[in-house]
Amino acid sequence: MSDQSQYLKSSRLITAHYGEEYEHYYNAIVPPVFMNSLNVFETLDDYYEFDRKDKHKYCYGRVQNPTVRILEDKIGALEHGVGALAFASGMAAATTAVLTVCKAGSHVVCVRNAYGPLKDFLDGYCREHMDITTTYVDGERLEEFSGCVSKATSLIILESPSSVVFSLQDIRGVAGIAKECGAKVYIDNTFCTPLYQQPLDLGADIVMHTTSKYIGGHSDVIGGMLAVKDPELMKQLLAYRELFGGIPGPMEAWLMIRGLRTMEVRVEKHQETALAVARYLEQHPKVRKVNYPGLPSHPQHDLMKRQQSGNTGLLSFEIEGTAEEAAKLAESLKIFKIGVSWGGFESLVFLPHVRQDEENCRRLRGDKNIIRLHCGLEGTEALIADLESAFRSL
Ligand SMILES: *Cc1c(COP(=O)(O)O)cnc(C)c1O
C-alpha cells in the first residue's frame, strides 16, 4: 500500500491524493465508481470473521463502499478527526448525529439561527416521539450556554457562522461549557468548508458538512458528512448509519470526490468575490446593513479571525426599504438567479424571511427584507454590475 502520510502535509495534497490507492485500480488517477451492492467471500469464515476496519474488505453497500471510503478518508483528514462518515444528504447526517447522541428525555441546546429543517426535526420528531426538549439561544455570549445547560443536556448544536445572518459562536468556549456538563458539541461547518475552520481542534465533538454546497461545488449532488475525533463515537455513528441506512450511493460519493479536487481554488474565488460584493453593498446608499464575517465591520470579526482562516461566498444584506422592494430587487437581477442552496458555481439570490412573521424575524435577527446572496464564479465585475443595475431599477 502506498504511504499516505506524505499527503497529510497540506489540504491540497489531501484533496488531490489522500485516501486513494492507485495500485488497487490499475493506477487510474481517478478512482472507479464502485457500483456494486455486495462483495463476495471465499468461505463462510472469511465472511463472519472479516475486520470491518480493514479498508480492503467490504461486504454490503449499505455498510460501506470503496468509493465512499475514499471520500470519508479525505474529509476525516481535512477535519483532523479519527475519521468521517458520508451520508445521502446533510439532513441524513444531522439527524443521525442527533439520534446517536441523544436519548429519550435528553435536553438539547441549539442556536436559534441553525438550519431550519434541523430545528423542525428537534421541535417535531424529537419532542413528539422522544420527549427531547430544546432550548434555543442566540449563541453570541457564552453565558447564554452556561445559563441553560444541565446534567440532562446531551447535545449543543452550533452553526458558525450561521447561514442567513452570519452570527458566530465561540467554539472553544462552548466546548469548555459542554465538557463540564458532559454534553457533546455538534457544529454545522458547511459555510467554512473543512478548509477555513477545523472545529474538532477547538473542542467540538461532531462536525457536520452539507456536501451539497461547496464540497460538491457544482450543484449536481446532494450529500452530507460527519467528522469526529473520538473513536468510540465514530463506532456508534457507523453502527447507526448502517441501521438508519443513510449512506450515499457510490456515484454521489464520486462526484463529491471530484468536487473536493478543486474546492480550495473555488472557495478562494468565492471569498474574493463575496468580499468585493460586501464592500460594494456596504457603501451603497440604499443598503442599511451587510452581514459578512469577512468585513471588518462585522460585530464578531475578531472572533472570526481567531477561529476561521477564511470565509466563503455567502452573505446577506438589508436594504433601506420594504420587503416588497427587496423582492423587486431580487427579481430584477439577471445573473443572480432566485433559488435556495448555495456553494455551486452559480450566483443565487433568496429572501429567506419574506414569508416569516415580524416576531419570528426579530427572533432570527434578520428583517423581513433580508436578501441573501451566493456569489458564484461568474466574475466579480459582472456580479457587481448586475446588482448596480437592479438597484437602479428600484
Ligand atoms: C443545505 C444545508 C443543510 C442541509 O443539507 P441537505 O444536503 O440539503 O440535507 C444543512 N445546513 C446548512 C447550513 C445548509 O445550508
Short mmCIF file of C-alpha atoms and ligand atoms in Angstrom, two decimals:
data_model
loop_
_atom_site.label_atom_id
_atom_site.label_comp_id
_atom_site.label_asym_id
_atom_site.label_seq_id
_atom_site.Cartn_x
_atom_site.Cartn_y
_atom_site.Cartn_z
CA MET A 1 0.00 0.00 0.00
CA SER A 2 1.29 3.50 -0.82
CA ASP A 3 2.47 5.72 2.00
CA GLN A 4 -0.47 8.00 2.75
CA SER A 5 1.12 10.11 5.48
CA GLN A 6 3.10 12.13 2.94
CA TYR A 7 -0.20 13.60 1.73
CA LEU A 8 -1.29 14.87 5.13
CA LYS A 9 1.00 17.89 4.88
CA SER A 10 -1.47 20.14 3.09
CA SER A 11 -5.17 20.34 2.32
CA ARG A 12 -4.46 20.40 -1.42
CA LEU A 13 -2.47 17.16 -1.17
CA ILE A 14 -5.34 15.63 0.80
CA THR A 15 -7.99 16.61 -1.74
CA ALA A 16 -5.78 15.53 -4.65
CA HIS A 17 -4.28 12.25 -3.42
CA TYR A 18 -5.01 11.23 0.17
CA GLY A 19 -7.04 8.06 0.68
CA GLU A 20 -6.53 6.85 -2.87
CA GLU A 21 -4.76 3.62 -3.65
CA TYR A 22 -3.98 3.80 -7.33
CA GLU A 23 -2.32 0.38 -7.35
CA HIS A 24 -5.67 -1.21 -6.44
CA TYR A 25 -7.35 0.04 -9.61
CA TYR A 26 -4.79 -0.26 -12.40
CA ASN A 27 -3.12 3.04 -11.45
CA ALA A 28 -6.05 5.03 -12.81
CA ILE A 29 -5.62 8.58 -11.49
CA VAL A 30 -9.35 8.78 -10.80
CA PRO A 31 -10.87 6.05 -8.64
CA PRO A 32 -13.68 3.96 -10.11
CA VAL A 33 -17.29 4.31 -9.07
CA PHE A 34 -17.64 1.00 -7.24
CA MET A 35 -21.18 0.43 -8.45
CA ASN A 36 -21.74 -2.79 -6.53
CA SER A 37 -24.25 -3.61 -3.82
CA LEU A 38 -22.28 -6.51 -2.33
CA ASN A 39 -18.90 -8.21 -2.20
CA VAL A 40 -18.37 -11.97 -2.18
CA PHE A 41 -16.26 -14.24 0.03
CA GLU A 42 -14.33 -17.49 -0.45
CA THR A 43 -15.58 -19.13 2.74
CA LEU A 44 -18.16 -18.52 5.45
CA ASP A 45 -15.32 -18.00 7.94
CA ASP A 46 -13.98 -15.22 5.70
CA TYR A 47 -17.38 -13.56 5.88
CA TYR A 48 -18.03 -13.98 9.58
CA GLU A 49 -14.53 -13.06 10.71
CA PHE A 50 -13.64 -10.13 8.50
CA ASP A 51 -12.42 -6.92 10.10
CA ARG A 52 -14.70 -4.00 9.24
CA LYS A 53 -11.90 -1.54 9.81
CA ASP A 54 -9.85 -3.15 7.03
CA LYS A 55 -10.07 -0.83 4.01
CA HIS A 56 -9.72 -3.77 1.67
CA LYS A 57 -12.65 -5.79 2.98
CA TYR A 58 -16.25 -4.96 2.18
CA CYS A 59 -19.47 -6.92 2.46
CA TYR A 60 -22.56 -4.89 1.64
CA GLY A 61 -23.24 -1.46 0.15
CA ARG A 62 -25.41 -0.11 2.95
CA VAL A 63 -22.49 -0.69 5.34
CA GLN A 64 -19.51 0.53 3.30
CA ASN A 65 -18.31 1.07 -0.25
CA PRO A 66 -14.75 1.67 -1.51
CA THR A 67 -15.61 4.89 -3.39
CA VAL A 68 -17.44 6.25 -0.34
CA ARG A 69 -14.44 5.30 1.79
CA ILE A 70 -12.05 7.48 -0.22
CA LEU A 71 -14.31 10.49 0.30
CA GLU A 72 -14.54 9.75 4.03
CA ASP A 73 -10.77 9.44 4.42
CA LYS A 74 -10.28 12.83 2.78
CA ILE A 75 -12.86 14.66 4.91
CA GLY A 76 -11.63 12.97 8.09
CA ALA A 77 -8.09 14.14 7.31
CA LEU A 78 -9.14 17.70 6.41
CA GLU A 79 -11.07 17.98 9.69
CA HIS A 80 -8.24 16.45 11.78
CA GLY A 81 -10.59 13.72 13.02
CA VAL A 82 -10.26 9.98 13.57
CA GLY A 83 -12.49 9.63 10.57
CA ALA A 84 -15.62 10.77 8.80
CA LEU A 85 -18.83 9.21 7.55
CA ALA A 86 -20.69 10.12 4.38
CA PHE A 87 -24.47 10.44 4.14
CA ALA A 88 -27.06 10.77 1.41
CA SER A 89 -27.83 14.37 2.49
CA GLY A 90 -26.87 16.96 5.04
CA MET A 91 -30.09 16.22 6.90
CA ALA A 92 -29.34 12.46 6.94
CA ALA A 93 -26.01 13.33 8.59
CA ALA A 94 -27.60 15.79 11.04
CA THR A 95 -30.48 13.56 12.14
CA THR A 96 -28.16 10.54 12.53
CA ALA A 97 -25.90 12.63 14.76
CA VAL A 98 -28.80 13.83 16.95
CA LEU A 99 -30.32 10.36 17.28
CA THR A 100 -26.93 8.82 18.07
CA VAL A 101 -26.04 11.27 20.85
CA CYS A 102 -29.49 11.88 22.40
CA LYS A 103 -31.71 9.53 24.36
CA ALA A 104 -35.39 9.80 25.21
CA GLY A 105 -35.80 12.76 27.58
CA SER A 106 -32.48 14.39 26.62
CA HIS A 107 -32.04 18.14 26.67
CA VAL A 108 -30.55 19.89 23.64
CA VAL A 109 -29.24 23.45 23.34
CA CYS A 110 -29.37 24.83 19.80
CA VAL A 111 -28.56 28.18 18.24
CA ARG A 112 -31.65 29.99 17.04
CA ASN A 113 -30.10 30.62 13.61
CA ALA A 114 -29.40 26.93 12.94
CA TYR A 115 -30.63 25.38 9.70
CA GLY A 116 -34.47 25.47 9.71
CA PRO A 117 -35.21 21.80 8.92
CA LEU A 118 -32.91 20.69 11.76
CA LYS A 119 -34.93 22.86 14.18
CA ASP A 120 -38.13 21.37 12.71
CA PHE A 121 -36.69 17.90 13.45
CA LEU A 122 -35.89 18.87 17.06
CA ASP A 123 -39.23 20.60 17.69
CA GLY A 124 -41.25 17.99 15.80
CA TYR A 125 -39.99 14.42 15.76
CA CYS A 126 -37.58 14.65 18.69
CA ARG A 127 -40.03 16.37 21.02
CA GLU A 128 -43.11 14.40 19.99
CA HIS A 129 -41.57 10.94 19.73
CA MET A 130 -38.67 11.08 22.16
CA ASP A 131 -39.55 13.74 24.69
CA ILE A 132 -36.37 15.62 23.80
CA THR A 133 -36.56 19.28 24.82
CA THR A 134 -34.61 22.02 23.07
CA THR A 135 -33.54 25.40 24.43
CA TYR A 136 -32.69 27.99 21.79
CA VAL A 137 -30.02 30.63 22.29
CA ASP A 138 -28.69 33.49 20.16
CA GLY A 139 -25.29 31.99 20.81
CA GLU A 140 -23.13 35.10 20.77
CA ARG A 141 -22.48 35.18 24.53
CA LEU A 142 -21.07 32.19 26.41
CA GLU A 143 -23.29 32.98 29.42
CA GLU A 144 -26.33 32.02 27.32
CA PHE A 145 -24.93 28.48 27.07
CA SER A 146 -23.74 28.18 30.66
CA GLY A 147 -27.10 29.57 31.81
CA CYS A 148 -29.18 26.82 30.23
CA VAL A 149 -27.11 23.62 30.33
CA SER A 150 -27.61 20.96 32.99
CA LYS A 151 -26.69 17.33 33.62
CA ALA A 152 -29.60 16.42 31.32
CA THR A 153 -28.01 18.27 28.37
CA SER A 154 -26.71 15.74 25.84
CA LEU A 155 -26.01 17.91 22.87
CA ILE A 156 -25.17 21.52 21.99
CA ILE A 157 -25.86 22.37 18.35
CA LEU A 158 -23.87 25.18 16.72
CA GLU A 159 -23.75 26.66 13.26
CA SER A 160 -20.89 29.12 12.99
CA PRO A 161 -21.18 31.26 11.01
CA SER A 162 -24.92 30.77 10.58
CA SER A 163 -26.13 30.94 7.01
CA VAL A 164 -28.67 33.81 6.97
CA VAL A 165 -27.43 36.46 9.41
CA PHE A 166 -23.88 35.09 9.81
CA SER A 167 -23.62 35.14 13.58
CA LEU A 168 -20.74 33.24 15.17
CA GLN A 169 -20.29 31.18 18.33
CA ASP A 170 -17.09 30.89 20.34
CA ILE A 171 -16.45 27.19 19.64
CA ARG A 172 -13.67 26.73 22.21
CA GLY A 173 -15.73 28.48 24.89
CA VAL A 174 -18.84 26.40 24.20
CA ALA A 175 -16.75 23.20 24.18
CA GLY A 176 -15.47 24.11 27.67
CA ILE A 177 -19.04 24.53 28.98
CA ALA A 178 -20.12 21.28 27.30
CA LYS A 179 -17.29 19.35 28.88
CA GLU A 180 -18.34 20.44 32.37
CA CYS A 181 -21.88 19.11 31.95
CA GLY A 182 -20.96 16.05 29.87
CA ALA A 183 -22.66 17.24 26.67
CA LYS A 184 -21.32 16.81 23.15
CA VAL A 185 -20.81 19.74 20.77
CA TYR A 186 -22.10 19.43 17.21
CA ILE A 187 -21.32 22.11 14.66
CA ASP A 188 -22.54 22.71 11.13
CA ASN A 189 -19.33 23.74 9.34
CA THR A 190 -20.82 23.97 5.85
CA PHE A 191 -20.16 27.70 5.35
CA CYS A 192 -16.44 27.49 6.16
CA THR A 193 -15.79 24.13 4.48
CA PRO A 194 -13.09 21.94 6.11
CA LEU A 195 -10.54 24.39 4.69
CA TYR A 196 -11.38 27.50 6.67
CA GLN A 197 -12.34 26.10 10.09
CA GLN A 198 -11.42 22.90 11.95
CA PRO A 199 -13.82 22.78 14.92
CA LEU A 200 -12.52 19.44 16.26
CA ASP A 201 -9.24 21.24 17.06
CA LEU A 202 -11.27 23.79 19.06
CA GLY A 203 -13.01 21.12 21.15
CA ALA A 204 -16.11 20.26 19.13
CA ASP A 205 -17.10 16.56 19.02
CA ILE A 206 -19.01 16.28 15.75
CA VAL A 207 -18.53 18.37 12.62
CA MET A 208 -21.26 18.27 10.01
CA HIS A 209 -20.97 19.25 6.35
CA THR A 210 -23.60 19.52 3.72
CA THR A 211 -21.61 18.34 0.73
CA SER A 212 -24.46 19.59 -1.46
CA LYS A 213 -22.77 23.00 -1.05
CA TYR A 214 -19.03 23.72 -1.59
CA ILE A 215 -17.73 20.16 -1.34
CA GLY A 216 -19.90 19.02 -4.27
CA GLY A 217 -19.46 22.52 -5.62
CA HIS A 218 -21.25 22.09 -8.93
CA SER A 219 -24.93 21.98 -7.90
CA ASP A 220 -25.26 18.42 -9.13
CA VAL A 221 -25.21 16.33 -5.95
CA ILE A 222 -26.88 16.09 -2.51
CA GLY A 223 -24.83 14.72 0.37
CA GLY A 224 -23.65 15.13 3.95
CA MET A 225 -20.69 14.25 6.17
CA LEU A 226 -19.93 13.84 9.85
CA ALA A 227 -16.34 14.03 11.13
CA VAL A 228 -15.44 13.10 14.72
CA LYS A 229 -12.37 12.81 16.91
CA ASP A 230 -13.50 10.13 19.38
CA PRO A 231 -13.15 6.54 18.05
CA GLU A 232 -15.99 5.34 20.31
CA LEU A 233 -18.40 7.95 18.90
CA MET A 234 -17.21 7.06 15.39
CA LYS A 235 -18.14 3.42 16.04
CA GLN A 236 -21.61 4.35 17.27
CA LEU A 237 -22.28 6.66 14.33
CA LEU A 238 -21.17 3.97 11.90
CA ALA A 239 -23.47 1.44 13.54
CA TYR A 240 -26.46 3.80 13.38
CA ARG A 241 -25.74 4.88 9.83
CA GLU A 242 -25.94 1.21 8.92
CA LEU A 243 -29.28 0.84 10.73
CA PHE A 244 -30.82 4.12 9.50
CA GLY A 245 -29.48 3.39 6.04
CA GLY A 246 -28.27 6.89 5.15
CA ILE A 247 -25.09 6.04 3.20
CA PRO A 248 -24.83 7.86 -0.16
CA GLY A 249 -24.66 5.99 -3.44
CA PRO A 250 -21.21 5.44 -4.97
CA MET A 251 -21.87 7.83 -7.87
CA GLU A 252 -22.70 10.64 -5.42
CA ALA A 253 -19.54 9.90 -3.44
CA TRP A 254 -17.53 10.01 -6.65
CA LEU A 255 -18.99 13.43 -7.53
CA MET A 256 -18.09 14.69 -4.06
CA ILE A 257 -14.51 13.43 -4.51
CA ARG A 258 -14.36 15.27 -7.82
CA GLY A 259 -15.73 18.42 -6.21
CA LEU A 260 -13.09 18.24 -3.49
CA ARG A 261 -10.23 18.34 -6.03
CA THR A 262 -10.94 21.96 -6.90
CA MET A 263 -12.55 23.10 -3.66
CA GLU A 264 -9.62 25.19 -2.47
CA VAL A 265 -9.25 27.18 -5.70
CA ARG A 266 -13.00 27.59 -5.96
CA VAL A 267 -13.61 28.86 -2.42
CA GLU A 268 -10.70 31.32 -2.73
CA LYS A 269 -12.52 32.89 -5.70
CA HIS A 270 -15.92 32.74 -3.94
CA GLN A 271 -14.34 34.53 -0.99
CA GLU A 272 -12.63 37.19 -3.10
CA THR A 273 -15.86 37.97 -4.95
CA ALA A 274 -18.05 37.92 -1.82
CA LEU A 275 -15.74 40.36 -0.05
CA ALA A 276 -15.81 42.73 -3.03
CA VAL A 277 -19.62 42.46 -3.23
CA ALA A 278 -19.92 43.01 0.55
CA ARG A 279 -17.75 46.14 0.30
CA TYR A 280 -19.78 47.39 -2.67
CA LEU A 281 -23.03 46.87 -0.74
CA GLU A 282 -21.65 48.42 2.43
CA GLN A 283 -21.04 51.77 0.71
CA HIS A 284 -24.35 51.70 -1.20
CA PRO A 285 -26.79 54.43 -0.02
CA LYS A 286 -29.80 52.08 -0.34
CA VAL A 287 -28.24 49.43 1.92
CA ARG A 288 -28.54 49.72 5.69
CA LYS A 289 -26.74 46.55 6.82
CA VAL A 290 -24.40 43.95 5.35
CA ASN A 291 -23.78 40.60 7.07
CA TYR A 292 -20.47 39.02 6.07
CA PRO A 293 -17.95 37.81 8.66
CA GLY A 294 -15.05 38.80 6.39
CA LEU A 295 -15.97 42.51 6.70
CA PRO A 296 -14.06 44.34 9.44
CA SER A 297 -17.43 45.93 10.39
CA HIS A 298 -18.91 42.51 11.30
CA PRO A 299 -19.58 42.67 15.07
CA GLN A 300 -17.72 39.37 15.62
CA HIS A 301 -14.88 39.95 13.19
CA ASP A 302 -12.24 39.39 15.92
CA LEU A 303 -13.77 36.04 16.90
CA MET A 304 -13.92 35.16 13.20
CA LYS A 305 -10.18 35.78 12.89
CA ARG A 306 -9.48 33.62 15.95
CA GLN A 307 -11.35 30.54 14.76
CA GLN A 308 -11.57 30.78 10.97
CA SER A 309 -8.89 31.18 8.34
CA GLY A 310 -11.32 32.41 5.71
CA ASN A 311 -14.89 32.99 4.57
CA THR A 312 -16.74 31.81 1.50
CA GLY A 313 -19.27 33.16 -1.00
CA LEU A 314 -22.46 33.60 1.01
CA LEU A 315 -23.60 36.92 2.53
CA SER A 316 -26.77 38.86 3.26
CA PHE A 317 -27.90 42.45 3.41
CA GLU A 318 -30.89 44.60 4.30
CA ILE A 319 -31.98 47.47 2.10
CA GLU A 320 -33.41 50.82 3.16
CA GLY A 321 -36.86 49.79 2.04
CA THR A 322 -39.72 47.36 2.33
CA ALA A 323 -39.78 43.59 1.77
CA GLU A 324 -41.68 44.29 -1.49
CA GLU A 325 -38.80 46.47 -2.71
CA ALA A 326 -36.31 43.79 -1.68
CA ALA A 327 -38.32 41.25 -3.69
CA LYS A 328 -38.30 43.60 -6.67
CA LEU A 329 -34.54 43.97 -6.37
CA ALA A 330 -34.08 40.19 -6.28
CA GLU A 331 -36.35 39.70 -9.27
CA SER A 332 -34.51 42.41 -11.25
CA LEU A 333 -31.18 40.58 -11.00
CA LYS A 334 -30.16 38.77 -14.17
CA ILE A 335 -27.06 36.75 -13.23
CA PHE A 336 -28.08 36.03 -9.63
CA LYS A 337 -30.94 33.53 -10.04
CA ILE A 338 -33.63 33.09 -7.39
CA GLY A 339 -33.00 29.83 -5.60
CA VAL A 340 -32.21 28.17 -2.29
CA SER A 341 -28.99 26.26 -1.62
CA TRP A 342 -25.55 27.69 -2.39
CA GLY A 343 -21.94 26.59 -2.79
CA GLY A 344 -22.10 25.85 -6.51
CA PHE A 345 -20.57 27.71 -9.45
CA GLU A 346 -23.63 29.89 -9.89
CA SER A 347 -24.78 33.07 -8.19
CA LEU A 348 -28.06 32.91 -6.31
CA VAL A 349 -30.38 35.30 -4.52
CA PHE A 350 -33.04 34.48 -1.96
CA LEU A 351 -35.30 36.23 0.56
CA PRO A 352 -35.34 33.73 3.45
CA HIS A 353 -37.55 35.81 5.78
CA VAL A 354 -40.05 37.34 3.38
CA ARG A 355 -42.86 34.97 4.47
CA GLN A 356 -41.94 34.98 8.19
CA ASP A 357 -43.98 36.98 10.68
CA GLU A 358 -42.44 40.06 12.30
CA GLU A 359 -41.88 38.38 15.64
CA ASN A 360 -40.01 35.47 14.10
CA CYS A 361 -37.88 37.91 12.09
CA ARG A 362 -36.98 39.69 15.31
CA ARG A 363 -36.06 36.40 16.97
CA LEU A 364 -33.94 35.34 14.00
CA ARG A 365 -32.45 38.84 13.93
CA GLY A 366 -32.90 39.49 10.25
CA ASP A 367 -35.54 41.81 8.84
CA LYS A 368 -38.33 40.62 6.52
CA ASN A 369 -36.46 42.35 3.70
CA ILE A 370 -33.16 40.50 4.26
CA ILE A 371 -31.60 39.40 0.97
CA ARG A 372 -29.15 36.51 0.84
CA LEU A 373 -26.65 36.30 -1.99
CA HIS A 374 -24.43 33.47 -3.03
CA CYS A 375 -21.54 34.90 -5.03
CA GLY A 376 -20.71 32.35 -7.71
CA LEU A 377 -17.83 32.10 -10.14
CA GLU A 378 -19.21 34.28 -12.96
CA GLY A 379 -16.76 37.09 -12.15
CA THR A 380 -16.77 39.90 -9.61
CA GLU A 381 -17.31 42.76 -12.06
CA ALA A 382 -20.28 41.10 -13.76
CA LEU A 383 -21.95 40.42 -10.40
CA ILE A 384 -21.49 43.96 -9.10
CA ALA A 385 -22.79 45.35 -12.41
CA ASP A 386 -25.84 43.07 -12.06
CA LEU A 387 -26.51 44.44 -8.55
CA GLU A 388 -25.92 48.03 -9.71
CA SER A 389 -28.49 47.76 -12.49
CA ALA A 390 -31.02 46.07 -10.18
CA PHE A 391 -30.62 48.90 -7.63
CA ARG A 392 -31.18 51.46 -10.42
CA SER A 393 -34.47 49.76 -11.32
CA LEU A 394 -35.86 50.34 -7.78
C1 LIG B 1 -28.25 22.93 2.84
C2 LIG B 1 -27.93 22.96 4.28
C3 LIG B 1 -28.21 21.87 5.13
C4 LIG B 1 -28.96 20.64 4.66
O1 LIG B 1 -28.29 19.88 3.74
P1 LIG B 1 -29.08 18.90 2.75
O2 LIG B 1 -28.00 18.24 1.96
O3 LIG B 1 -29.99 19.76 1.92
O4 LIG B 1 -29.84 17.95 3.58
C5 LIG B 1 -27.79 21.94 6.44
N1 LIG B 1 -27.13 23.01 6.93
C6 LIG B 1 -26.87 24.08 6.14
C7 LIG B 1 -26.16 25.25 6.73
C8 LIG B 1 -27.26 24.10 4.81
O5 LIG B 1 -27.02 25.17 4.06
#
